[in-house]
mmCIF file of C-alpha atoms in Angstrom:
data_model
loop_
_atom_site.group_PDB
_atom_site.id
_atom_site.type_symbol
_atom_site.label_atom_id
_atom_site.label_comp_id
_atom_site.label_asym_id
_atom_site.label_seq_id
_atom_site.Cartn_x
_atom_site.Cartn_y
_atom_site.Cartn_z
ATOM 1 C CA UNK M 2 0.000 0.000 0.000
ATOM 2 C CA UNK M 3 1.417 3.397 -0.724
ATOM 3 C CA UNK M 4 1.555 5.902 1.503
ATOM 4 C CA UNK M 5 -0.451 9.456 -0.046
ATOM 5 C CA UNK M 6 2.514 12.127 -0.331
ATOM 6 C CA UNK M 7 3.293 14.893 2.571
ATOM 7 C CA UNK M 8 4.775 16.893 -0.403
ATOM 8 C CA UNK M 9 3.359 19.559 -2.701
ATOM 9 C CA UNK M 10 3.819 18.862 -6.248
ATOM 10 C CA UNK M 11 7.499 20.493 -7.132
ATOM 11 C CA UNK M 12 6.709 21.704 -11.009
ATOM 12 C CA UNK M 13 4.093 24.100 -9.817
ATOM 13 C CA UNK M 14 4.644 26.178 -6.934
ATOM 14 C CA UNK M 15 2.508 29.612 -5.177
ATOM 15 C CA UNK M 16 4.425 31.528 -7.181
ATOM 16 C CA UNK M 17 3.598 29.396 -9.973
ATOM 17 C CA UNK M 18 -0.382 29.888 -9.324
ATOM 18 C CA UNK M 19 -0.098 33.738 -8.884
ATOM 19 C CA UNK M 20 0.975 34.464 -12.166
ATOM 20 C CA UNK M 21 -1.483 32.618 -13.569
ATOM 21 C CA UNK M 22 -3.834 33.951 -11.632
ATOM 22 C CA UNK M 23 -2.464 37.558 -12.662
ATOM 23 C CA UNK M 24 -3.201 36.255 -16.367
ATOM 24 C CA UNK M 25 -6.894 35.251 -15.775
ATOM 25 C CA UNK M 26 -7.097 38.380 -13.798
ATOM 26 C CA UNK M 27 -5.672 40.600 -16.415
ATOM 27 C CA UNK M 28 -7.512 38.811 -18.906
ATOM 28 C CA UNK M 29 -10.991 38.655 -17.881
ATOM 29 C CA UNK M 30 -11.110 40.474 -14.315
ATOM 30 C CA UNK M 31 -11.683 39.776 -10.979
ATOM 31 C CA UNK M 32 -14.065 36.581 -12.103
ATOM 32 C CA UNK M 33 -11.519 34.984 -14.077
ATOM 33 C CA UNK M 34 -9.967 33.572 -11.196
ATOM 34 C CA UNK M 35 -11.401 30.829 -10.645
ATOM 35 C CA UNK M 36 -8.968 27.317 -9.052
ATOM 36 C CA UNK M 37 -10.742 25.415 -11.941
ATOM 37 C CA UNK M 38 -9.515 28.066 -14.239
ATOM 38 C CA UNK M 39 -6.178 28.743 -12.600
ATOM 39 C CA UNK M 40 -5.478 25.014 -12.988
ATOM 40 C CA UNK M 41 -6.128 24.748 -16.714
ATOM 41 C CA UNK M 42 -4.391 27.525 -17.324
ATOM 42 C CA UNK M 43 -1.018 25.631 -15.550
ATOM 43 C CA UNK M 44 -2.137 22.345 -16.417
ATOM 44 C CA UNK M 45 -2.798 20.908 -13.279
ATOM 45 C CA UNK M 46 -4.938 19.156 -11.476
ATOM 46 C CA UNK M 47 -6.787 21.490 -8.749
ATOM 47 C CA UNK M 48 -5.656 19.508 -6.030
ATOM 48 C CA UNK M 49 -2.060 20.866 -6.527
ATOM 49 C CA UNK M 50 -4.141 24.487 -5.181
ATOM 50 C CA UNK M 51 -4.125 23.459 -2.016
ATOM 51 C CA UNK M 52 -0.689 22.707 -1.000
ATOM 52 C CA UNK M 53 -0.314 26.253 -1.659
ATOM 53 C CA UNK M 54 -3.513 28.523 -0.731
ATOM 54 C CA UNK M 55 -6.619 27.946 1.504
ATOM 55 C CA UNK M 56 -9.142 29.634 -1.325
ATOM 56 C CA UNK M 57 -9.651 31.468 -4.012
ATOM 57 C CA UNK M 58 -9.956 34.810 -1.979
ATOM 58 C CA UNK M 59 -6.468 33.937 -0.962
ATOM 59 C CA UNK M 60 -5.482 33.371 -4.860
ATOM 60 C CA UNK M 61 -6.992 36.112 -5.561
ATOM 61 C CA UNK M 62 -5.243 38.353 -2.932
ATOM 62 C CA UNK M 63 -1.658 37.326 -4.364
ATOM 63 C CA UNK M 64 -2.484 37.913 -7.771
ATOM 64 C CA UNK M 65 -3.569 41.829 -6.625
ATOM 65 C CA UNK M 66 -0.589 41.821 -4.899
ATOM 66 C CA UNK M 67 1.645 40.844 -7.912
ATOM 67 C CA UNK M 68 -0.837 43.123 -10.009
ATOM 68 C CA UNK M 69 0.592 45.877 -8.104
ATOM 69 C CA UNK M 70 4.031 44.792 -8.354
ATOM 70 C CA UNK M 71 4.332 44.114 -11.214
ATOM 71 C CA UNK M 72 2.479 47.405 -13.251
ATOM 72 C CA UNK M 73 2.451 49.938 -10.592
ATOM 73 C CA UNK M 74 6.000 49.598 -7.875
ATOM 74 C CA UNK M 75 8.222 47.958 -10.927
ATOM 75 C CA UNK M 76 7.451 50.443 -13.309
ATOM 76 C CA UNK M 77 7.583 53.670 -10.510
ATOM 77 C CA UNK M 78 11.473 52.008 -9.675
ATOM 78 C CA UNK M 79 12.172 51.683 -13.072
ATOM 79 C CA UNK M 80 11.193 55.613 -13.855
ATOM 80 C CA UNK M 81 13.147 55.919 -10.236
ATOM 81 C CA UNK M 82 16.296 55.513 -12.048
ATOM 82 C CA UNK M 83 16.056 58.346 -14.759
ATOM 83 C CA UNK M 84 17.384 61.379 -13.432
ATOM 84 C CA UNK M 85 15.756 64.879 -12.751
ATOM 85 C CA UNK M 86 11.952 64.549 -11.934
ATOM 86 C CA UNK M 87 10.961 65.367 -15.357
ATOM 87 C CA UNK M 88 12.865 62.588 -16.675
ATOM 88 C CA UNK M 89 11.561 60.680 -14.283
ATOM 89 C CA UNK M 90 7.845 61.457 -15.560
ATOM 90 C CA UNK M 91 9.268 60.714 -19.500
ATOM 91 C CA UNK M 92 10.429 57.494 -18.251
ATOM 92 C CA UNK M 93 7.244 56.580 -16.667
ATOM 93 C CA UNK M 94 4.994 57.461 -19.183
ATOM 94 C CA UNK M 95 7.064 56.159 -21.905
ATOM 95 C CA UNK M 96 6.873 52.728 -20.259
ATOM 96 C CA UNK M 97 2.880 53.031 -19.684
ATOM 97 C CA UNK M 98 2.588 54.128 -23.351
ATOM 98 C CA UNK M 99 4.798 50.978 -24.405
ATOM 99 C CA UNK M 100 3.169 48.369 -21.810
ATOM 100 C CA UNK M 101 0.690 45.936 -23.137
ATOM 101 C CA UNK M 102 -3.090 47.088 -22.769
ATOM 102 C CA UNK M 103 -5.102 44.687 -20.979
ATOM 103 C CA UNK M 104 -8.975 45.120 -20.583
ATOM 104 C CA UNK M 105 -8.758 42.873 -17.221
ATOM 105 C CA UNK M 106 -6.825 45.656 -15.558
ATOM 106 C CA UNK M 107 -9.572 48.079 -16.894
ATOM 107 C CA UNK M 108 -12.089 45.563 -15.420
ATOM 108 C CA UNK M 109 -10.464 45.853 -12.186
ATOM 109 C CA UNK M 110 -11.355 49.195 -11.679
ATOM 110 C CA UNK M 111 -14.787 48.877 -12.815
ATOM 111 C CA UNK M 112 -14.897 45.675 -10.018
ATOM 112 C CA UNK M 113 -14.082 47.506 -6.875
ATOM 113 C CA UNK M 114 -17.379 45.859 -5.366
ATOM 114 C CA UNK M 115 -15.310 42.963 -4.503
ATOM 115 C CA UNK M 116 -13.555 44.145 -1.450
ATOM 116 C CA UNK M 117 -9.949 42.753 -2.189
ATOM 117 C CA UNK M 118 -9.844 43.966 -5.732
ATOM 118 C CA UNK M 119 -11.475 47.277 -4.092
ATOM 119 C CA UNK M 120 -8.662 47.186 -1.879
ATOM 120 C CA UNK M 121 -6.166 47.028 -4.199
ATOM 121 C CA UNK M 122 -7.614 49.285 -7.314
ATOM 122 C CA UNK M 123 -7.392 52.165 -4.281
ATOM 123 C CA UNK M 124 -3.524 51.141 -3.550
ATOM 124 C CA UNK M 125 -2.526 51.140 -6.598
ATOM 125 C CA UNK M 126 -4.297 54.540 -7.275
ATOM 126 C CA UNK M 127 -2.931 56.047 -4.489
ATOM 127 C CA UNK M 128 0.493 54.803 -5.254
ATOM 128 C CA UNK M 129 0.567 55.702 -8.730
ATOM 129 C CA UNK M 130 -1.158 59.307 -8.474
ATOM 130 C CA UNK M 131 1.514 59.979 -5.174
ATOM 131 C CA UNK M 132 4.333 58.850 -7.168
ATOM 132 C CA UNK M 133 3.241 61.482 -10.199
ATOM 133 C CA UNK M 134 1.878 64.012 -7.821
ATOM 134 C CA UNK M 135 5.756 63.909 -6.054
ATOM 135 C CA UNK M 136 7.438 64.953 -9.005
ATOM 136 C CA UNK M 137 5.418 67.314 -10.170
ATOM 137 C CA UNK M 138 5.335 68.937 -6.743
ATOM 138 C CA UNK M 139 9.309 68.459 -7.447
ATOM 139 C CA UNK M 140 8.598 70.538 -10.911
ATOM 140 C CA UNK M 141 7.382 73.022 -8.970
ATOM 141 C CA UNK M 142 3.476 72.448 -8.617
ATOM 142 C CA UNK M 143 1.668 73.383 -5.257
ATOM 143 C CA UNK M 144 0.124 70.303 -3.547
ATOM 144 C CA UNK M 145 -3.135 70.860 -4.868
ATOM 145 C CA UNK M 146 -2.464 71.341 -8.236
ATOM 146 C CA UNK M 147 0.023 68.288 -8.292
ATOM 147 C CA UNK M 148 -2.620 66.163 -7.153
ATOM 148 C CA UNK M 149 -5.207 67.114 -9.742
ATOM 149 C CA UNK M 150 -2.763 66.508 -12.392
ATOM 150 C CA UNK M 151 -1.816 63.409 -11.042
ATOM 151 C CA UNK M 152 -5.507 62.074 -11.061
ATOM 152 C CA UNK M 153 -5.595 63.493 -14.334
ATOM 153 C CA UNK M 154 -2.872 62.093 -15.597
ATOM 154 C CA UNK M 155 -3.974 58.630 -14.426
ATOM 155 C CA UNK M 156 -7.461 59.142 -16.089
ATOM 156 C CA UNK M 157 -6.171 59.876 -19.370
ATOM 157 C CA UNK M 158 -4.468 56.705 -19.042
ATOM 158 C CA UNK M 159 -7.763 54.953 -18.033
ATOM 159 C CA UNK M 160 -9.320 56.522 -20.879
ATOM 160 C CA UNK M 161 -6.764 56.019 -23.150
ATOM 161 C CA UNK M 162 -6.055 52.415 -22.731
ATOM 162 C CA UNK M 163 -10.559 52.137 -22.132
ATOM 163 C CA UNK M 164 -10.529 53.348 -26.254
ATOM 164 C CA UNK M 165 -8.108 50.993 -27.455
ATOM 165 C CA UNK M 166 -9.592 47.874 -25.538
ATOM 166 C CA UNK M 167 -13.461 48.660 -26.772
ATOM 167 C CA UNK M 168 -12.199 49.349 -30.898
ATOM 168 C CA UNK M 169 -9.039 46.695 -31.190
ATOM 169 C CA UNK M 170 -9.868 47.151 -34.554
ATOM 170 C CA UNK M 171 -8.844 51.081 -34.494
ATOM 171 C CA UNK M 172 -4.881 50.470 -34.680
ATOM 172 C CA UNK M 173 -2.831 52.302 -32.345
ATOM 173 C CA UNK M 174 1.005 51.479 -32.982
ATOM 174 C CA UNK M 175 4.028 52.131 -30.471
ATOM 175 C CA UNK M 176 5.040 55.643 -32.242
ATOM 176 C CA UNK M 177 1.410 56.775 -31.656
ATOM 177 C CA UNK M 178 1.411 55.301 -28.256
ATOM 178 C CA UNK M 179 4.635 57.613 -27.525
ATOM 179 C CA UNK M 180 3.394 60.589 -29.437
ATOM 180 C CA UNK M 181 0.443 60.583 -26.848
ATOM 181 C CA UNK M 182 2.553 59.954 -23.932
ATOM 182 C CA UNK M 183 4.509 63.061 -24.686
ATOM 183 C CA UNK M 184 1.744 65.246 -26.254
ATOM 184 C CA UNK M 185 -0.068 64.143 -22.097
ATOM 185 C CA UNK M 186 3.272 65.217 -20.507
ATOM 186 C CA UNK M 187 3.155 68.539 -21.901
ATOM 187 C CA UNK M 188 -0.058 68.972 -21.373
ATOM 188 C CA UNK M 189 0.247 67.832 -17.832
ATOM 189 C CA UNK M 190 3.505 69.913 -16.987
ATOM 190 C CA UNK M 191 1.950 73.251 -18.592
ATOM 191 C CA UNK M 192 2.319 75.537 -16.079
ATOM 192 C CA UNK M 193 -1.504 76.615 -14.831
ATOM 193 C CA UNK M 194 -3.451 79.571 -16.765
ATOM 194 C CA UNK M 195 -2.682 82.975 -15.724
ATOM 195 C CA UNK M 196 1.086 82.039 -14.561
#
């Protein structure tokens, strides 16, 4: 008689289950992560789910958490090591305009209803809008105005990336991507009416 295994699986691992959760997620929002789904996507067994998470909320909690790794504190580090603040800002935005558009992080934000994605969509916000609200403050912006143009900046974004993932059809290539990301940096960095 064998003796069931006190070993998870090695092939697949949390980490493993994550980013394939951050793929369903990405891909089809918050209800895209599913264990079934997860699983098919590795091509596993679910079975293999539990030697690594208790539930799906859990699942679901590390993908968020590599969400925000991954496109909001990797890319702020990245822009991190440009120099001045300004270059800073054309660093960022030139790798938002070149990163892939996904409709499942624009899903996100329409699914804050579910607590933990909720939770996260306001982290990330408030991460990314600080991060852009610092350097313009750094450019010379009073707190206020930094902040607007920091939620503004992150909207036209949002809207941006919202138009290209409702008309795939409507070709947008990377030289039109960076035209935008420039022609929104100027706009952004205009110093206020009247000055």
């Amino acid at each position: 008689m064998e003796m069931a295994s006190t070993h998870p699986p090695a092939r697949i691992g949390r980490t493993e289950w994550a980013e394939a959760a951050l793929m369903a997620l990405t891909d089809m929002g918050p209800t895209g992560v599913s264990v079934e789904g997860v699983a098919r996507r590795l091509g596993v067994t679910k079975g293999s789910f539990y030697w690594h998470f208790s539930g799906r909320e859990e699942l679901l909690s590390c993908a968020l958490d590599l969400w925000q790794q991954v496109h909001t504190t990797a890319l702020i580090d990245a822009s991190n090591a440009a120099g001045s603040p300004r270059e800073r800002l054309e660093a960022l935005f030139r790798a938002v305009a070149l990163s892939p558009i996904s409709s499942g992080e624009l899903g996100l934000y329409a699914g804050t209803r579910d607590p933990l994605v909720g939770k996260a969509v306001l982290a990330v916000t408030q991460a990314r809008t600080a991060y852009v609200s610092d350097l313009l403050g750094l450019l010379g912006f009073d707190p206020v105005q930094a902040r607007h143009r920091a939620d503004l900046a992150l909207a036209m974004v949002i809207g941006q990336r919202t138009l290209a993932a409702a008309l795939p059809d409507r070709v947008i290539d990377e030289a039109t991507n960076l035209a935008h990301a420039a022609l929104a940096l100027t706009l952004l960095t205009a110093p206020p009416p009247g000055d």
